[in-house]
């Protein structure tokens, strides 16, 4: 259960979510599917050998597009579009499933198997799949209003005067456009939590998430930064600096240099032959599985933080007890 709001460590309640093996495996499975989808995209629009590069650069590419910087010159638009569609599909299915697993553990200390979580998310899949369109529709309307106003304002003399008079309306429209974009980004981890906890519709889930963000903007930003700091630190340690692999290499051969075993331990099969190559290939497979599980762990932490934050705000703002959670979708 989430601690009482009078806790001295109120800010850190967002990190009080369980370490769930099922959530980690769901996250790892979504990463595998995303990579396979990227390979398919590369087969259609680029070289399949670039799949790893496009998979790793996808989050940064999304940020560049959101900030209106456009696509990097070496990223085919077809690959980015398919990655975006696949990403939202996996978010609506595996994201909701992870939130469901974690919500049941937080709220009722109930175990939820992966099959049950995926069945739940599949039955409510339309709610999450419609999220991009639900965000894009008002954003496009506001952008269209700005474009139409700009078309009129470019008329010499009369348009320039109208532009000065009606500029506050265009500014308001632009502010709302920014708020929708920011709210949509911040609600990416809260909307699947709303679906998992309350089984609400698309606009109900978005509306509730936006309401919480606007009602407690400082709390939302502070908790989001806290979760981001945790995930960034773990990512830097385990995937950036590779501290586990470094410790493994240092402790496994402490007495004398053994280059053959070192290559096997690091999974460097390309430098070996015969049975040594086979052993190195097995080690490489184990290391890849470990890497995948770490990525699944980090992904589950992102959705865990969003689920915990949703439940915290739900209790603080709406006064709803954590135990009030939707049953299995029919």
Tab-separated table of C-alpha atoms in Angstrom:
chain	number	residue	atom	x	y	z
A	1	UNK	CA	0.000	0.000	0.000
A	2	UNK	CA	1.104	3.568	-0.609
A	3	UNK	CA	2.124	5.397	2.552
A	4	UNK	CA	-0.045	8.070	4.144
A	5	UNK	CA	0.317	11.539	2.656
A	6	UNK	CA	1.660	12.847	5.970
A	7	UNK	CA	4.848	10.860	5.471
A	8	UNK	CA	8.077	12.829	5.881
A	9	UNK	CA	9.294	11.198	2.671
A	10	UNK	CA	6.221	12.158	0.649
A	11	UNK	CA	8.189	12.974	-2.496
A	12	UNK	CA	9.788	9.530	-2.529
A	13	UNK	CA	6.445	7.696	-2.466
A	14	UNK	CA	6.590	7.607	-6.245
A	15	UNK	CA	9.504	5.132	-5.946
A	16	UNK	CA	7.583	2.812	-3.639
A	17	UNK	CA	6.537	0.359	-6.310
A	18	UNK	CA	7.441	-3.347	-6.265
A	19	UNK	CA	10.203	-5.014	-8.230
A	20	UNK	CA	8.099	-7.311	-10.410
A	21	UNK	CA	9.637	-10.093	-12.479
A	22	UNK	CA	6.520	-10.243	-14.658
A	23	UNK	CA	6.701	-6.512	-15.373
A	24	UNK	CA	10.396	-6.887	-16.279
A	25	UNK	CA	9.642	-9.772	-18.659
A	26	UNK	CA	6.796	-7.812	-20.259
A	27	UNK	CA	9.151	-4.878	-20.761
A	28	UNK	CA	11.810	-7.156	-22.252
A	29	UNK	CA	9.260	-8.752	-24.592
A	30	UNK	CA	8.119	-5.330	-25.822
A	31	UNK	CA	11.755	-4.384	-26.555
A	32	UNK	CA	12.257	-7.583	-28.578
A	33	UNK	CA	9.093	-6.916	-30.574
A	34	UNK	CA	10.120	-3.310	-31.157
A	35	UNK	CA	13.527	-4.445	-32.429
A	36	UNK	CA	11.924	-7.018	-34.736
A	37	UNK	CA	9.585	-4.330	-36.041
A	38	UNK	CA	12.559	-2.049	-36.681
A	39	UNK	CA	14.301	-4.838	-38.593
A	40	UNK	CA	11.193	-5.190	-40.751
A	41	UNK	CA	11.125	-1.420	-41.297
A	42	UNK	CA	14.790	-1.471	-42.307
A	43	UNK	CA	14.073	-4.293	-44.752
A	44	UNK	CA	11.477	-2.036	-46.380
A	45	UNK	CA	13.223	1.342	-46.256
A	46	UNK	CA	16.925	0.777	-45.512
A	47	UNK	CA	19.600	-1.805	-44.782
A	48	UNK	CA	18.647	-4.446	-42.205
A	49	UNK	CA	22.120	-4.052	-40.681
A	50	UNK	CA	21.028	-0.584	-39.511
A	51	UNK	CA	18.240	-1.989	-37.302
A	52	UNK	CA	20.297	-1.714	-34.113
A	53	UNK	CA	21.297	1.875	-34.846
A	54	UNK	CA	17.740	2.982	-35.628
A	55	UNK	CA	16.403	1.167	-32.551
A	56	UNK	CA	18.872	2.919	-30.237
A	57	UNK	CA	18.374	6.351	-31.825
A	58	UNK	CA	14.557	6.182	-31.813
A	59	UNK	CA	13.945	7.988	-28.463
A	60	UNK	CA	16.351	10.795	-29.389
A	61	UNK	CA	14.709	11.060	-32.803
A	62	UNK	CA	11.291	11.444	-31.169
A	63	UNK	CA	12.604	14.257	-28.969
A	64	UNK	CA	14.041	16.003	-32.041
A	65	UNK	CA	10.649	15.827	-33.768
A	66	UNK	CA	8.775	17.042	-30.670
A	67	UNK	CA	11.145	20.016	-30.432
A	68	UNK	CA	10.418	20.758	-34.122
A	69	UNK	CA	14.005	20.030	-35.147
A	70	UNK	CA	12.944	17.533	-37.768
A	71	UNK	CA	14.353	14.085	-38.485
A	72	UNK	CA	18.111	13.541	-38.540
A	73	UNK	CA	19.373	13.460	-42.102
A	74	UNK	CA	20.260	9.761	-41.914
A	75	UNK	CA	16.878	8.597	-40.591
A	76	UNK	CA	14.379	7.534	-43.297
A	77	UNK	CA	10.924	8.947	-42.541
A	78	UNK	CA	9.309	5.586	-43.301
A	79	UNK	CA	11.304	3.856	-40.568
A	80	UNK	CA	10.490	6.586	-38.066
A	81	UNK	CA	6.765	6.430	-38.903
A	82	UNK	CA	6.611	2.648	-38.529
A	83	UNK	CA	8.598	2.824	-35.295
A	84	UNK	CA	6.193	5.425	-33.931
A	85	UNK	CA	3.116	3.364	-34.811
A	86	UNK	CA	4.693	0.196	-33.406
A	87	UNK	CA	5.830	2.049	-30.287
A	88	UNK	CA	2.308	3.251	-29.520
A	89	UNK	CA	0.861	-0.197	-30.222
A	90	UNK	CA	3.315	-1.795	-27.772
A	91	UNK	CA	2.713	1.028	-25.282
A	92	UNK	CA	-1.048	0.442	-25.390
A	93	UNK	CA	-0.660	-3.321	-24.946
A	94	UNK	CA	2.506	-4.046	-22.946
A	95	UNK	CA	2.507	-0.682	-21.144
A	96	UNK	CA	-1.005	-1.243	-19.805
A	97	UNK	CA	-0.101	-4.844	-18.944
A	98	UNK	CA	2.933	-3.698	-16.912
A	99	UNK	CA	0.821	-1.080	-15.129
A	100	UNK	CA	-1.806	-3.731	-14.393
A	101	UNK	CA	0.758	-6.061	-12.832
A	102	UNK	CA	2.235	-3.266	-10.714
A	103	UNK	CA	-1.111	-1.721	-9.757
A	104	UNK	CA	-2.427	-5.019	-8.388
A	105	UNK	CA	0.758	-5.493	-6.371
A	106	UNK	CA	0.659	-1.932	-5.003
A	107	UNK	CA	-3.062	-1.768	-4.296
A	108	UNK	CA	-3.930	-5.267	-3.131
A	109	UNK	CA	-0.635	-7.116	-2.960
A	110	UNK	CA	-2.104	-9.484	-5.560
A	111	UNK	CA	-0.036	-11.499	-8.005
A	112	UNK	CA	-0.901	-10.984	-11.662
A	113	UNK	CA	0.618	-13.339	-14.201
A	114	UNK	CA	1.739	-12.096	-17.604
A	115	UNK	CA	-1.057	-13.904	-19.399
A	116	UNK	CA	-3.717	-12.278	-17.227
A	117	UNK	CA	-2.147	-8.843	-17.636
A	118	UNK	CA	-1.930	-9.196	-21.421
A	119	UNK	CA	-5.518	-10.445	-21.629
A	120	UNK	CA	-6.652	-7.401	-19.660
A	121	UNK	CA	-4.687	-4.983	-21.863
A	122	UNK	CA	-5.896	-6.707	-25.035
A	123	UNK	CA	-9.532	-6.282	-24.011
A	124	UNK	CA	-9.037	-2.545	-23.451
A	125	UNK	CA	-6.549	-2.085	-26.301
A	126	UNK	CA	-8.652	0.482	-28.183
A	127	UNK	CA	-8.437	2.866	-25.251
A	128	UNK	CA	-4.675	3.122	-25.497
A	129	UNK	CA	-4.437	2.878	-29.278
A	130	UNK	CA	-6.697	5.944	-29.635
A	131	UNK	CA	-4.446	8.003	-27.333
A	132	UNK	CA	-2.273	9.523	-30.136
A	133	UNK	CA	-5.341	10.581	-32.126
A	134	UNK	CA	-7.023	11.952	-29.008
A	135	UNK	CA	-3.973	14.153	-28.387
A	136	UNK	CA	-3.334	14.977	-32.032
A	137	UNK	CA	-6.901	16.077	-32.863
A	138	UNK	CA	-7.073	19.169	-30.585
A	139	UNK	CA	-3.416	19.918	-31.352
A	140	UNK	CA	-4.126	19.892	-35.102
A	141	UNK	CA	-7.190	22.087	-34.611
A	142	UNK	CA	-5.129	24.663	-32.729
A	143	UNK	CA	-2.323	24.478	-35.295
A	144	UNK	CA	-4.910	24.886	-38.067
A	145	UNK	CA	-6.334	27.936	-36.326
A	146	UNK	CA	-2.852	29.482	-36.166
A	147	UNK	CA	-2.231	28.673	-39.826
A	148	UNK	CA	-5.569	30.163	-40.920
A	149	UNK	CA	-4.989	33.254	-38.782
A	150	UNK	CA	-1.492	33.629	-40.244
A	151	UNK	CA	-2.952	33.398	-43.749
A	152	UNK	CA	-5.334	36.262	-42.997
A	153	UNK	CA	-2.739	38.301	-41.117
A	154	UNK	CA	-0.426	38.308	-44.145
A	155	UNK	CA	-2.841	40.494	-46.100
A	156	UNK	CA	-1.133	43.892	-46.419
A	157	UNK	CA	-2.340	46.708	-44.176
A	158	UNK	CA	-5.648	45.192	-43.020
A	159	UNK	CA	-4.108	41.852	-42.061
A	160	UNK	CA	-1.266	43.524	-40.227
A	161	UNK	CA	-3.717	45.538	-38.123
A	162	UNK	CA	-5.804	42.443	-37.423
A	163	UNK	CA	-2.628	40.591	-36.412
A	164	UNK	CA	-1.848	43.222	-33.778
A	165	UNK	CA	-5.419	43.154	-32.438
A	166	UNK	CA	-5.902	39.372	-32.479
A	167	UNK	CA	-2.368	38.416	-31.467
A	168	UNK	CA	-3.513	37.500	-27.907
A	169	UNK	CA	-5.797	34.826	-29.390
A	170	UNK	CA	-2.945	33.352	-31.418
A	171	UNK	CA	-0.710	33.452	-28.365
A	172	UNK	CA	-3.402	31.678	-26.326
A	173	UNK	CA	-3.768	29.048	-29.032
A	174	UNK	CA	0.004	28.511	-29.079
A	175	UNK	CA	0.112	28.245	-25.276
A	176	UNK	CA	-2.656	25.620	-25.360
A	177	UNK	CA	-0.760	23.774	-28.091
A	178	UNK	CA	2.355	23.657	-25.900
A	179	UNK	CA	0.318	22.548	-22.861
A	180	UNK	CA	-1.323	19.750	-24.858
A	181	UNK	CA	2.069	18.546	-26.069
A	182	UNK	CA	3.626	18.732	-22.599
A	183	UNK	CA	0.596	17.146	-20.962
A	184	UNK	CA	0.543	14.384	-23.560
A	185	UNK	CA	4.212	13.638	-22.910
A	186	UNK	CA	3.833	13.633	-19.112
A	187	UNK	CA	0.703	11.491	-19.311
A	188	UNK	CA	2.430	8.758	-21.325
A	189	UNK	CA	3.133	6.910	-18.070
A	190	UNK	CA	-0.122	7.941	-16.326
A	191	UNK	CA	-2.709	7.138	-19.006
A	192	UNK	CA	-1.854	3.386	-19.085
A	193	UNK	CA	-2.013	3.489	-15.276
A	194	UNK	CA	-5.503	5.023	-15.467
A	195	UNK	CA	-6.545	2.297	-17.903
A	196	UNK	CA	-5.030	-0.418	-15.700
A	197	UNK	CA	-6.502	0.923	-12.446
A	198	UNK	CA	-9.909	2.248	-13.493
A	199	UNK	CA	-10.494	0.845	-17.004
A	200	UNK	CA	-11.551	4.255	-18.247
A	201	UNK	CA	-12.086	5.358	-21.837
A	202	UNK	CA	-9.483	7.242	-23.849
A	203	UNK	CA	-10.634	10.786	-23.157
A	204	UNK	CA	-11.576	9.893	-19.566
A	205	UNK	CA	-8.056	8.568	-18.975
A	206	UNK	CA	-6.438	11.564	-20.669
A	207	UNK	CA	-8.754	13.994	-18.887
A	208	UNK	CA	-7.995	12.501	-15.494
A	209	UNK	CA	-4.255	12.533	-16.156
A	210	UNK	CA	-4.370	16.141	-17.390
A	211	UNK	CA	-6.453	17.103	-14.361
A	212	UNK	CA	-3.850	15.644	-12.015
A	213	UNK	CA	-1.014	17.340	-13.919
A	214	UNK	CA	-2.725	20.744	-13.791
A	215	UNK	CA	-3.838	20.315	-10.167
A	216	UNK	CA	-0.379	19.284	-8.920
A	217	UNK	CA	2.130	20.456	-11.577
A	218	UNK	CA	5.014	20.822	-9.115
A	219	UNK	CA	4.396	17.392	-7.618
A	220	UNK	CA	4.160	15.783	-11.079
A	221	UNK	CA	7.350	17.430	-12.333
A	222	UNK	CA	9.288	16.692	-9.135
A	223	UNK	CA	8.261	13.032	-9.154
A	224	UNK	CA	8.908	12.709	-12.884
A	225	UNK	CA	12.417	14.106	-12.402
A	226	UNK	CA	12.978	11.717	-9.492
A	227	UNK	CA	12.007	8.676	-11.573
A	228	UNK	CA	14.048	10.008	-14.500
A	229	UNK	CA	17.096	10.426	-12.236
A	230	UNK	CA	16.752	6.847	-10.974
A	231	UNK	CA	16.357	5.370	-14.454
A	232	UNK	CA	19.189	7.507	-15.852
A	233	UNK	CA	21.535	6.463	-13.038
A	234	UNK	CA	20.767	2.760	-13.462
A	235	UNK	CA	21.046	3.046	-17.233
A	236	UNK	CA	24.429	4.768	-16.932
A	237	UNK	CA	25.743	2.195	-14.457
A	238	UNK	CA	24.466	-1.019	-16.023
A	239	UNK	CA	24.233	-0.158	-19.733
A	240	UNK	CA	26.560	2.823	-20.113
A	241	UNK	CA	29.555	1.979	-17.924
A	242	UNK	CA	28.754	-1.754	-17.871
A	243	UNK	CA	29.829	-2.061	-14.231
A	244	UNK	CA	28.561	-5.641	-13.875
A	245	UNK	CA	30.604	-6.826	-16.860
A	246	UNK	CA	33.648	-4.946	-15.564
A	247	UNK	CA	33.331	-6.535	-12.129
A	248	UNK	CA	32.816	-9.930	-13.742
A	249	UNK	CA	35.939	-9.608	-15.872
A	250	UNK	CA	38.000	-8.329	-12.953
A	251	UNK	CA	36.954	-10.975	-10.435
A	252	UNK	CA	36.760	-14.000	-12.747
A	253	UNK	CA	40.462	-13.875	-13.742
A	254	UNK	CA	42.196	-12.408	-10.662
A	255	UNK	CA	45.415	-14.468	-10.628
A	256	UNK	CA	46.847	-14.537	-14.155
A	257	UNK	CA	46.019	-13.339	-17.639
A	258	UNK	CA	44.082	-15.816	-19.742
A	259	UNK	CA	43.230	-14.118	-23.016
A	260	UNK	CA	41.284	-17.091	-24.362
A	261	UNK	CA	38.982	-17.306	-21.366
A	262	UNK	CA	38.719	-13.519	-21.252
A	263	UNK	CA	37.455	-13.548	-24.834
A	264	UNK	CA	35.012	-16.356	-23.957
A	265	UNK	CA	33.820	-14.463	-20.880
A	266	UNK	CA	33.183	-11.333	-22.953
A	267	UNK	CA	31.377	-13.313	-25.649
A	268	UNK	CA	33.898	-12.314	-28.340
A	269	UNK	CA	33.213	-15.290	-30.600
A	270	UNK	CA	34.532	-13.589	-33.728
A	271	UNK	CA	38.115	-13.873	-32.440
A	272	UNK	CA	37.861	-17.598	-31.639
A	273	UNK	CA	37.367	-20.883	-33.427
A	274	UNK	CA	36.026	-24.383	-32.782
A	275	UNK	CA	34.822	-25.258	-29.290
A	276	UNK	CA	36.173	-21.937	-27.977
A	277	UNK	CA	33.927	-20.157	-30.491
A	278	UNK	CA	30.935	-22.209	-29.316
A	279	UNK	CA	31.556	-21.368	-25.643
A	280	UNK	CA	32.015	-17.678	-26.463
A	281	UNK	CA	28.752	-17.721	-28.443
A	282	UNK	CA	26.896	-19.175	-25.448
A	283	UNK	CA	28.410	-16.512	-23.180
A	284	UNK	CA	27.432	-13.842	-25.700
A	285	UNK	CA	23.839	-15.119	-25.687
A	286	UNK	CA	23.712	-14.997	-21.879
A	287	UNK	CA	25.087	-11.450	-21.888
A	288	UNK	CA	22.496	-10.380	-24.460
A	289	UNK	CA	19.694	-11.844	-22.344
A	290	UNK	CA	21.093	-10.018	-19.312
A	291	UNK	CA	21.202	-6.769	-21.310
A	292	UNK	CA	17.606	-7.281	-22.427
A	293	UNK	CA	16.417	-7.933	-18.869
A	294	UNK	CA	18.139	-4.773	-17.627
A	295	UNK	CA	16.351	-2.776	-20.312
A	296	UNK	CA	13.078	-4.447	-19.342
A	297	UNK	CA	13.768	-3.523	-15.717
A	298	UNK	CA	14.294	0.144	-16.615
A	299	UNK	CA	11.122	0.152	-18.700
A	300	UNK	CA	9.146	-1.391	-15.837
A	301	UNK	CA	10.521	1.302	-13.521
A	302	UNK	CA	9.201	4.004	-15.866
A	303	UNK	CA	5.711	2.510	-15.869
A	304	UNK	CA	5.981	1.699	-12.163
A	305	UNK	CA	6.728	5.336	-11.400
A	306	UNK	CA	3.764	6.432	-13.532
A	307	UNK	CA	1.457	3.942	-11.823
A	308	UNK	CA	2.582	4.969	-8.337
A	309	UNK	CA	2.214	8.663	-9.201
A	310	UNK	CA	-1.288	8.111	-10.584
A	311	UNK	CA	-2.342	6.273	-7.424
A	312	UNK	CA	-0.806	8.968	-5.197
A	313	UNK	CA	-2.602	11.796	-7.001
A	314	UNK	CA	-5.794	9.759	-7.187
A	315	UNK	CA	-5.812	9.468	-3.419
A	316	UNK	CA	-4.670	13.033	-2.678
A	317	UNK	CA	-6.999	14.754	-5.162
A	318	UNK	CA	-10.000	12.428	-5.497
A	319	UNK	CA	-9.747	10.799	-2.058
A	320	UNK	CA	-10.065	7.308	-3.557
A	321	UNK	CA	-8.543	4.398	-1.677
A	322	UNK	CA	-5.915	2.318	-3.442
A	323	UNK	CA	-7.991	-0.835	-3.000
A	324	UNK	CA	-10.654	0.618	-5.340
A	325	UNK	CA	-9.274	-0.852	-8.544
A	326	UNK	CA	-11.169	-2.198	-11.536
A	327	UNK	CA	-11.633	-5.930	-11.784
A	328	UNK	CA	-10.736	-8.018	-14.802
A	329	UNK	CA	-12.199	-6.596	-18.013
A	330	UNK	CA	-15.099	-8.624	-19.346
